[in-house]
Amino acid sequence: AQSVTQLDSQVPVFEEAPVELRCNYSSSVSVYLFWYVQYPNQGLQLLLKYLSGSTLVKGINGFEAEFNKSQTSFHLRKPSVHISDTAEYFCAVSDHGAQKLVFGQGTRLTINP
Amino acid sequence: EADIYQTPRYLVIGTGKKITLECSQTMGHDKMYWYQQDPGMELHLIHYSYGVNSTEKGDLSSESTVSRIRTEHFPLTLESARPSHTSQYLCASSDSGVGDTGELFFGEGSRLTVL
């Protein structure tokens, strides 16, 4: 069965610093990959997704992620974070054919002024 | 602009009360889901439905029940609420057929507190 590991449960960074949130998945079959963001007391919003094509995916709010098939990773990056990026970030994966989304445990991004 | 709606957003009730959390979507999605999430914690799938009159239990056991009488509506019911049911409940939907990638569309959530 598919599993997703977010390697950091919490990531504190200073405002305007770069950030990387790490995500690894277990399946070696073809996959769809997603990053969701959850602001306090809200539901999840789609940040970006990889379905096919270019391995570098750009999303909303200046975030991007790179699909690395050989390392089964889909790390999320932003070159310069803002206070408003403080949120919980979830990586998720679905296998082609199964279309059932499996979530990671989440990473809490905290931005310090 | 949200196409999936949850009510109430916040609910505080006493032990033993019956509650229903409402979820409706206007996207025509066949698949709908309920997740339970404790503050700052991971998501746990508790119920899902792949169409009208079809409901299944998820990965996490829950005392709640669901129904799917109409495509757009997927309510969750607790017959007798207890403090252990205090949590955030997230409703989601997804497309099916050729366009199905597993992508989920979430509502804003219903935060339940049982005293």
Short mmCIF file of N, CA, C and O in Angstrom, two decimals, chain A:
data_model
loop_
_atom_site.label_atom_id
_atom_site.label_comp_id
_atom_site.label_asym_id
_atom_site.label_seq_id
_atom_site.Cartn_x
_atom_site.Cartn_y
_atom_site.Cartn_z
N ALA A 1 0.84 -1.20 0.00
CA ALA A 1 0.00 0.00 0.00
C ALA A 1 0.88 1.25 0.00
O ALA A 1 1.97 1.26 0.54
N GLN A 2 0.34 2.27 -0.62
CA GLN A 2 1.07 3.53 -0.71
C GLN A 2 1.22 4.18 0.66
O GLN A 2 0.30 4.11 1.49
N SER A 3 2.36 4.78 0.91
CA SER A 3 2.54 5.56 2.13
C SER A 3 3.31 6.83 1.80
O SER A 3 4.05 6.88 0.82
N VAL A 4 3.11 7.85 2.62
CA VAL A 4 3.74 9.15 2.41
C VAL A 4 4.41 9.57 3.71
O VAL A 4 3.80 9.51 4.78
N THR A 5 5.65 10.02 3.62
CA THR A 5 6.40 10.46 4.79
C THR A 5 6.82 11.91 4.62
O THR A 5 7.52 12.24 3.66
N GLN A 6 6.38 12.74 5.52
CA GLN A 6 6.88 14.11 5.58
C GLN A 6 7.93 14.14 6.67
O GLN A 6 7.63 13.88 7.84
N LEU A 7 9.13 14.42 6.29
CA LEU A 7 10.29 14.16 7.14
C LEU A 7 10.40 15.13 8.32
O LEU A 7 11.10 14.83 9.28
N ASP A 8 9.73 16.26 8.26
CA ASP A 8 9.81 17.24 9.34
C ASP A 8 8.41 17.56 9.84
O ASP A 8 7.56 17.95 9.06
N SER A 9 8.17 17.39 11.12
CA SER A 9 6.85 17.72 11.65
C SER A 9 6.70 19.23 11.85
O SER A 9 5.59 19.75 11.75
N GLN A 10 7.82 19.91 12.14
CA GLN A 10 7.79 21.36 12.31
C GLN A 10 9.01 21.97 11.63
O GLN A 10 10.11 21.42 11.73
N VAL A 11 8.81 23.11 10.97
CA VAL A 11 9.91 23.82 10.35
C VAL A 11 9.78 25.31 10.71
O VAL A 11 8.86 25.98 10.24
N PRO A 12 10.67 25.81 11.56
CA PRO A 12 10.67 27.24 11.85
C PRO A 12 11.69 27.95 10.96
O PRO A 12 12.82 27.48 10.81
N VAL A 13 11.29 29.05 10.35
CA VAL A 13 12.22 29.84 9.54
C VAL A 13 11.95 31.32 9.77
O VAL A 13 10.87 31.70 10.23
N PHE A 14 12.95 32.13 9.44
CA PHE A 14 12.79 33.57 9.54
C PHE A 14 12.14 34.11 8.27
O PHE A 14 12.30 33.55 7.18
N GLU A 15 11.43 35.21 8.44
CA GLU A 15 10.78 35.86 7.31
C GLU A 15 11.82 36.21 6.25
O GLU A 15 12.94 36.61 6.56
N GLU A 16 11.45 36.02 4.99
CA GLU A 16 12.27 36.28 3.80
C GLU A 16 13.37 35.24 3.58
O GLU A 16 14.11 35.33 2.61
N ALA A 17 13.45 34.24 4.42
CA ALA A 17 14.40 33.14 4.21
C ALA A 17 13.78 32.11 3.27
O ALA A 17 12.54 32.03 3.15
N PRO A 18 14.61 31.29 2.63
CA PRO A 18 14.06 30.20 1.81
C PRO A 18 13.63 29.04 2.70
O PRO A 18 14.10 28.89 3.82
N VAL A 19 12.74 28.20 2.15
CA VAL A 19 12.29 27.05 2.91
C VAL A 19 12.10 25.85 1.98
O VAL A 19 11.78 26.02 0.80
N GLU A 20 12.34 24.65 2.53
CA GLU A 20 12.05 23.42 1.82
C GLU A 20 11.33 22.47 2.76
O GLU A 20 11.81 22.21 3.87
N LEU A 21 10.19 21.98 2.34
CA LEU A 21 9.43 20.99 3.11
C LEU A 21 9.55 19.67 2.36
O LEU A 21 9.20 19.59 1.18
N ARG A 22 9.99 18.63 3.07
CA ARG A 22 10.33 17.39 2.40
C ARG A 22 9.20 16.37 2.44
O ARG A 22 8.50 16.24 3.44
N CYS A 23 9.08 15.63 1.32
CA CYS A 23 8.04 14.62 1.19
C CYS A 23 8.59 13.46 0.38
O CYS A 23 9.11 13.64 -0.72
N ASN A 24 8.47 12.25 0.94
CA ASN A 24 8.83 11.03 0.22
C ASN A 24 7.64 10.07 0.22
O ASN A 24 6.87 10.02 1.18
N TYR A 25 7.50 9.32 -0.86
CA TYR A 25 6.41 8.35 -0.95
C TYR A 25 6.99 6.99 -1.28
O TYR A 25 8.13 6.86 -1.71
N SER A 26 6.17 5.95 -1.07
CA SER A 26 6.70 4.60 -1.13
C SER A 26 6.56 3.92 -2.48
O SER A 26 7.35 3.08 -2.84
N SER A 27 5.52 4.27 -3.23
CA SER A 27 5.18 3.50 -4.42
C SER A 27 6.15 3.76 -5.56
O SER A 27 6.59 4.89 -5.76
N SER A 28 6.47 2.73 -6.31
CA SER A 28 7.31 2.89 -7.49
C SER A 28 6.49 2.95 -8.77
O SER A 28 7.05 3.12 -9.85
N VAL A 29 5.17 2.82 -8.66
CA VAL A 29 4.33 2.90 -9.86
C VAL A 29 4.05 4.36 -10.18
O VAL A 29 4.42 5.26 -9.43
N SER A 30 3.40 4.59 -11.29
CA SER A 30 3.08 5.95 -11.69
C SER A 30 2.13 6.58 -10.69
O SER A 30 1.18 5.95 -10.24
N VAL A 31 2.42 7.82 -10.34
CA VAL A 31 1.65 8.49 -9.29
C VAL A 31 1.25 9.90 -9.70
O VAL A 31 1.84 10.50 -10.60
N TYR A 32 0.24 10.39 -9.02
CA TYR A 32 -0.10 11.80 -9.03
C TYR A 32 0.31 12.35 -7.66
O TYR A 32 0.12 11.69 -6.63
N LEU A 33 0.84 13.57 -7.62
CA LEU A 33 1.39 14.14 -6.38
C LEU A 33 0.77 15.50 -6.12
O LEU A 33 0.58 16.29 -7.04
N PHE A 34 0.53 15.78 -4.83
CA PHE A 34 -0.16 17.01 -4.44
C PHE A 34 0.47 17.59 -3.18
O PHE A 34 0.98 16.86 -2.32
N TRP A 35 0.41 18.90 -3.08
CA TRP A 35 0.66 19.61 -1.83
C TRP A 35 -0.57 20.45 -1.51
O TRP A 35 -1.07 21.19 -2.37
N TYR A 36 -1.04 20.30 -0.27
CA TYR A 36 -2.15 21.10 0.23
C TYR A 36 -1.66 21.98 1.37
O TYR A 36 -0.75 21.60 2.11
N VAL A 37 -2.31 23.13 1.56
CA VAL A 37 -2.01 24.02 2.68
C VAL A 37 -3.28 24.20 3.51
O VAL A 37 -4.39 24.25 2.97
N GLN A 38 -3.09 24.22 4.82
CA GLN A 38 -4.21 24.43 5.74
C GLN A 38 -3.88 25.56 6.68
O GLN A 38 -2.98 25.44 7.53
N TYR A 39 -4.60 26.67 6.55
CA TYR A 39 -4.45 27.79 7.48
C TYR A 39 -5.29 27.51 8.72
O TYR A 39 -6.22 26.70 8.68
N PRO A 40 -4.99 28.16 9.84
CA PRO A 40 -5.70 27.87 11.10
C PRO A 40 -7.21 27.93 10.96
O PRO A 40 -7.74 28.87 10.36
N ASN A 41 -7.86 26.93 11.47
CA ASN A 41 -9.33 26.84 11.51
C ASN A 41 -9.97 26.85 10.12
O ASN A 41 -11.08 27.35 9.94
N GLN A 42 -9.25 26.32 9.16
CA GLN A 42 -9.81 26.23 7.80
C GLN A 42 -9.61 24.82 7.25
O GLN A 42 -8.92 24.00 7.84
N GLY A 43 -10.24 24.57 6.10
CA GLY A 43 -10.02 23.32 5.40
C GLY A 43 -8.73 23.35 4.61
O GLY A 43 -7.94 24.29 4.72
N LEU A 44 -8.50 22.32 3.82
CA LEU A 44 -7.27 22.25 3.02
C LEU A 44 -7.50 22.89 1.65
O LEU A 44 -8.55 22.70 1.04
N GLN A 45 -6.48 23.61 1.19
CA GLN A 45 -6.51 24.20 -0.15
C GLN A 45 -5.39 23.59 -0.98
O GLN A 45 -4.29 23.38 -0.46
N LEU A 46 -5.65 23.36 -2.24
CA LEU A 46 -4.62 22.82 -3.11
C LEU A 46 -3.57 23.89 -3.39
O LEU A 46 -3.90 25.00 -3.83
N LEU A 47 -2.32 23.55 -3.15
CA LEU A 47 -1.19 24.46 -3.39
C LEU A 47 -0.62 24.24 -4.79
O LEU A 47 -0.35 25.18 -5.53
N LEU A 48 -0.41 22.98 -5.13
CA LEU A 48 0.08 22.60 -6.45
C LEU A 48 -0.08 21.10 -6.63
O LEU A 48 -0.32 20.38 -5.66
N LYS A 49 0.08 20.66 -7.89
CA LYS A 49 -0.05 19.23 -8.18
C LYS A 49 0.83 18.84 -9.36
O LYS A 49 1.08 19.67 -10.25
N TYR A 50 1.31 17.60 -9.33
CA TYR A 50 2.03 17.03 -10.45
C TYR A 50 1.19 15.89 -11.01
O TYR A 50 0.86 14.94 -10.30
N LEU A 51 0.84 16.01 -12.29
CA LEU A 51 0.09 14.94 -12.94
C LEU A 51 0.95 14.25 -14.00
O LEU A 51 0.93 13.01 -14.12
N SER A 52 1.69 15.04 -14.78
CA SER A 52 2.58 14.50 -15.81
C SER A 52 3.40 15.67 -16.36
O SER A 52 3.18 16.82 -15.99
N GLY A 53 4.36 15.35 -17.23
CA GLY A 53 5.12 16.40 -17.90
C GLY A 53 6.28 16.90 -17.08
O GLY A 53 6.98 16.11 -16.42
N SER A 54 6.51 18.20 -17.10
CA SER A 54 7.66 18.80 -16.44
C SER A 54 7.69 18.42 -14.96
O SER A 54 6.67 18.49 -14.26
N THR A 55 8.87 18.07 -14.48
CA THR A 55 9.00 17.65 -13.08
C THR A 55 8.99 18.81 -12.11
O THR A 55 8.84 18.62 -10.92
N LEU A 56 9.16 20.03 -12.60
CA LEU A 56 9.10 21.21 -11.74
C LEU A 56 7.70 21.82 -11.89
O LEU A 56 7.30 22.24 -12.97
N VAL A 57 7.01 21.88 -10.77
CA VAL A 57 5.63 22.34 -10.78
C VAL A 57 5.54 23.64 -9.98
O VAL A 57 6.04 23.71 -8.86
N LYS A 58 4.89 24.62 -10.54
CA LYS A 58 4.69 25.90 -9.83
C LYS A 58 3.26 25.98 -9.34
O LYS A 58 2.32 25.57 -10.03
N GLY A 59 3.10 26.51 -8.11
CA GLY A 59 1.78 26.62 -7.52
C GLY A 59 1.45 28.03 -7.12
O GLY A 59 2.10 28.99 -7.56
N ILE A 60 0.48 28.17 -6.24
CA ILE A 60 0.06 29.49 -5.78
C ILE A 60 1.00 30.02 -4.72
O ILE A 60 1.78 29.25 -4.13
N ASN A 61 0.95 31.32 -4.49
CA ASN A 61 1.72 31.98 -3.42
C ASN A 61 3.23 31.79 -3.54
O ASN A 61 3.94 31.86 -2.54
N GLY A 62 3.73 31.58 -4.76
CA GLY A 62 5.17 31.51 -4.98
C GLY A 62 5.82 30.18 -4.65
O GLY A 62 7.04 30.06 -4.67
N PHE A 63 5.03 29.17 -4.34
CA PHE A 63 5.58 27.85 -4.03
C PHE A 63 5.83 27.05 -5.30
O PHE A 63 5.16 27.24 -6.32
N GLU A 64 6.80 26.15 -5.23
CA GLU A 64 7.06 25.22 -6.31
C GLU A 64 7.51 23.89 -5.72
O GLU A 64 7.95 23.84 -4.55
N ALA A 65 7.40 22.83 -6.50
CA ALA A 65 7.83 21.51 -6.04
C ALA A 65 8.45 20.77 -7.20
O ALA A 65 8.10 20.99 -8.36
N GLU A 66 9.37 19.87 -6.86
CA GLU A 66 10.04 19.09 -7.89
C GLU A 66 9.82 17.61 -7.67
O GLU A 66 10.09 17.08 -6.59
N PHE A 67 9.32 16.95 -8.71
CA PHE A 67 9.09 15.51 -8.69
C PHE A 67 10.39 14.82 -9.06
O PHE A 67 10.97 15.08 -10.12
N ASN A 68 10.86 13.94 -8.16
CA ASN A 68 12.07 13.17 -8.43
C ASN A 68 11.69 11.69 -8.36
O ASN A 68 11.55 11.13 -7.27
N LYS A 69 11.54 11.07 -9.53
CA LYS A 69 11.05 9.70 -9.58
C LYS A 69 12.06 8.72 -8.99
O LYS A 69 11.68 7.79 -8.26
N SER A 70 13.33 8.92 -9.23
CA SER A 70 14.34 7.98 -8.75
C SER A 70 14.45 8.00 -7.23
O SER A 70 14.74 6.98 -6.61
N GLN A 71 14.20 9.15 -6.63
CA GLN A 71 14.25 9.26 -5.17
C GLN A 71 12.86 9.21 -4.54
O GLN A 71 12.74 9.36 -3.32
N THR A 72 11.85 9.00 -5.34
CA THR A 72 10.43 9.00 -4.90
C THR A 72 10.18 10.15 -3.93
O THR A 72 9.71 9.96 -2.80
N SER A 73 10.51 11.35 -4.40
CA SER A 73 10.33 12.53 -3.55
C SER A 73 9.56 13.61 -4.29
O SER A 73 9.53 13.65 -5.53
N PHE A 74 8.99 14.51 -3.52
CA PHE A 74 8.22 15.64 -4.07
C PHE A 74 8.33 16.79 -3.06
O PHE A 74 7.39 17.15 -2.39
N HIS A 75 9.52 17.37 -2.97
CA HIS A 75 9.79 18.41 -1.98
C HIS A 75 9.22 19.75 -2.41
O HIS A 75 9.29 20.13 -3.59
N LEU A 76 8.71 20.48 -1.44
CA LEU A 76 8.10 21.80 -1.67
C LEU A 76 9.08 22.90 -1.29
O LEU A 76 9.74 22.79 -0.24
N ARG A 77 9.17 23.94 -2.12
CA ARG A 77 10.14 25.00 -1.85
C ARG A 77 9.51 26.37 -2.09
O ARG A 77 8.57 26.52 -2.87
N LYS A 78 10.08 27.35 -1.37
CA LYS A 78 9.75 28.74 -1.63
C LYS A 78 11.01 29.56 -1.36
O LYS A 78 11.63 29.38 -0.31
N PRO A 79 11.41 30.42 -2.28
CA PRO A 79 12.69 31.14 -2.12
C PRO A 79 12.67 32.20 -1.02
O PRO A 79 13.73 32.52 -0.48
N SER A 80 11.48 32.73 -0.68
CA SER A 80 11.42 33.79 0.32
C SER A 80 10.03 33.75 0.97
O SER A 80 9.04 34.06 0.32
N VAL A 81 9.99 33.38 2.24
CA VAL A 81 8.69 33.19 2.89
C VAL A 81 8.22 34.48 3.56
O VAL A 81 9.01 35.35 3.91
N HIS A 82 6.89 34.52 3.77
CA HIS A 82 6.26 35.65 4.46
C HIS A 82 5.51 35.15 5.67
O HIS A 82 5.18 33.96 5.77
N ILE A 83 5.21 36.06 6.58
CA ILE A 83 4.45 35.71 7.78
C ILE A 83 3.17 34.98 7.41
O ILE A 83 2.76 34.02 8.09
N SER A 84 2.56 35.38 6.32
CA SER A 84 1.28 34.80 5.91
C SER A 84 1.40 33.35 5.45
O SER A 84 0.38 32.68 5.25
N ASP A 85 2.61 32.84 5.28
CA ASP A 85 2.81 31.44 4.90
C ASP A 85 2.73 30.49 6.10
O ASP A 85 2.79 29.27 5.93
N THR A 86 2.62 31.05 7.29
CA THR A 86 2.45 30.22 8.48
C THR A 86 1.21 29.36 8.35
O THR A 86 0.09 29.88 8.22
N ALA A 87 1.39 28.04 8.35
CA ALA A 87 0.27 27.11 8.10
C ALA A 87 0.78 25.68 8.25
O ALA A 87 1.97 25.44 8.47
N GLU A 88 -0.14 24.75 8.10
CA GLU A 88 0.19 23.33 8.05
C GLU A 88 0.20 22.91 6.59
O GLU A 88 -0.69 23.31 5.82
N TYR A 89 1.20 22.14 6.19
CA TYR A 89 1.34 21.73 4.80
C TYR A 89 1.29 20.21 4.72
O TYR A 89 1.99 19.51 5.46
N PHE A 90 0.45 19.70 3.82
CA PHE A 90 0.26 18.26 3.66
C PHE A 90 0.66 17.82 2.26
O PHE A 90 0.20 18.40 1.26
N CYS A 91 1.49 16.79 2.20
CA CYS A 91 1.83 16.13 0.95
C CYS A 91 0.87 14.95 0.76
O CYS A 91 0.49 14.30 1.74
N ALA A 92 0.47 14.69 -0.48
CA ALA A 92 -0.45 13.58 -0.74
C ALA A 92 -0.13 12.93 -2.08
O ALA A 92 0.34 13.61 -3.00
N VAL A 93 -0.40 11.64 -2.16
CA VAL A 93 -0.07 10.85 -3.35
C VAL A 93 -1.23 9.94 -3.70
O VAL A 93 -1.87 9.38 -2.81
N SER A 94 -1.48 9.77 -5.00
CA SER A 94 -2.41 8.73 -5.44
C SER A 94 -1.78 7.97 -6.59
O SER A 94 -1.05 8.54 -7.41
N ASP A 95 -2.04 6.65 -6.62
CA ASP A 95 -1.53 5.82 -7.70
C ASP A 95 -2.44 5.92 -8.91
O ASP A 95 -3.65 5.99 -8.76
N HIS A 96 -1.85 5.92 -10.09
CA HIS A 96 -2.67 5.82 -11.31
C HIS A 96 -3.51 4.55 -11.22
O HIS A 96 -3.00 3.48 -10.91
N GLY A 97 -4.80 4.68 -11.45
CA GLY A 97 -5.67 3.51 -11.39
C GLY A 97 -6.41 3.42 -10.07
O GLY A 97 -7.57 3.08 -10.04
N ALA A 98 -5.74 3.74 -8.97
CA ALA A 98 -6.40 3.64 -7.66
C ALA A 98 -7.14 4.93 -7.33
O ALA A 98 -8.23 4.90 -6.77
N GLN A 99 -6.54 6.06 -7.67
CA GLN A 99 -7.11 7.38 -7.43
C GLN A 99 -7.59 7.57 -6.00
O GLN A 99 -8.57 8.23 -5.75
N LYS A 100 -6.92 6.94 -5.06
CA LYS A 100 -7.23 7.18 -3.66
C LYS A 100 -6.07 7.95 -3.06
O LYS A 100 -4.93 7.50 -3.08
N LEU A 101 -6.37 9.11 -2.51
CA LEU A 101 -5.33 10.00 -2.01
C LEU A 101 -4.85 9.53 -0.64
O LEU A 101 -5.66 9.27 0.25
N VAL A 102 -3.54 9.44 -0.49
CA VAL A 102 -2.92 9.10 0.79
C VAL A 102 -2.15 10.32 1.27
O VAL A 102 -1.32 10.85 0.52
N PHE A 103 -2.40 10.75 2.49
CA PHE A 103 -1.77 11.96 3.03
C PHE A 103 -0.58 11.64 3.91
O PHE A 103 -0.55 10.61 4.59
N GLY A 104 0.37 12.56 3.91
CA GLY A 104 1.42 12.53 4.90
C GLY A 104 0.93 13.09 6.22
O GLY A 104 -0.23 13.52 6.34
N GLN A 105 1.82 13.12 7.20
CA GLN A 105 1.44 13.51 8.55
C GLN A 105 1.33 15.02 8.73
O GLN A 105 0.84 15.50 9.75
N GLY A 106 1.83 15.77 7.76
CA GLY A 106 1.77 17.23 7.84
C GLY A 106 3.05 17.83 8.38
O GLY A 106 3.74 17.22 9.20
N THR A 107 3.37 19.04 7.92
CA THR A 107 4.51 19.81 8.42
C THR A 107 4.02 21.19 8.78
O THR A 107 3.40 21.87 7.97
N ARG A 108 4.29 21.58 10.02
CA ARG A 108 3.88 22.91 10.47
C ARG A 108 4.99 23.90 10.16
O ARG A 108 6.10 23.77 10.67
N LEU A 109 4.70 24.86 9.29
CA LEU A 109 5.65 25.90 8.93
C LEU A 109 5.37 27.14 9.78
O LEU A 109 4.26 27.68 9.74
N THR A 110 6.37 27.55 10.53
CA THR A 110 6.24 28.73 11.39
C THR A 110 7.23 29.77 10.91
O THR A 110 8.43 29.48 10.82
N ILE A 111 6.74 30.98 10.64
CA ILE A 111 7.59 32.05 10.16
C ILE A 111 7.82 33.04 11.29
O ILE A 111 6.87 33.58 11.87
N ASN A 112 9.07 33.26 11.60
CA ASN A 112 9.44 34.21 12.66
C ASN A 112 9.88 35.53 12.05
O ASN A 112 10.60 35.54 11.06
N PRO A 113 9.47 36.65 12.65
CA PRO A 113 9.84 37.96 12.09
C PRO A 113 11.32 38.28 12.29
O PRO A 113 11.98 37.68 13.12
#
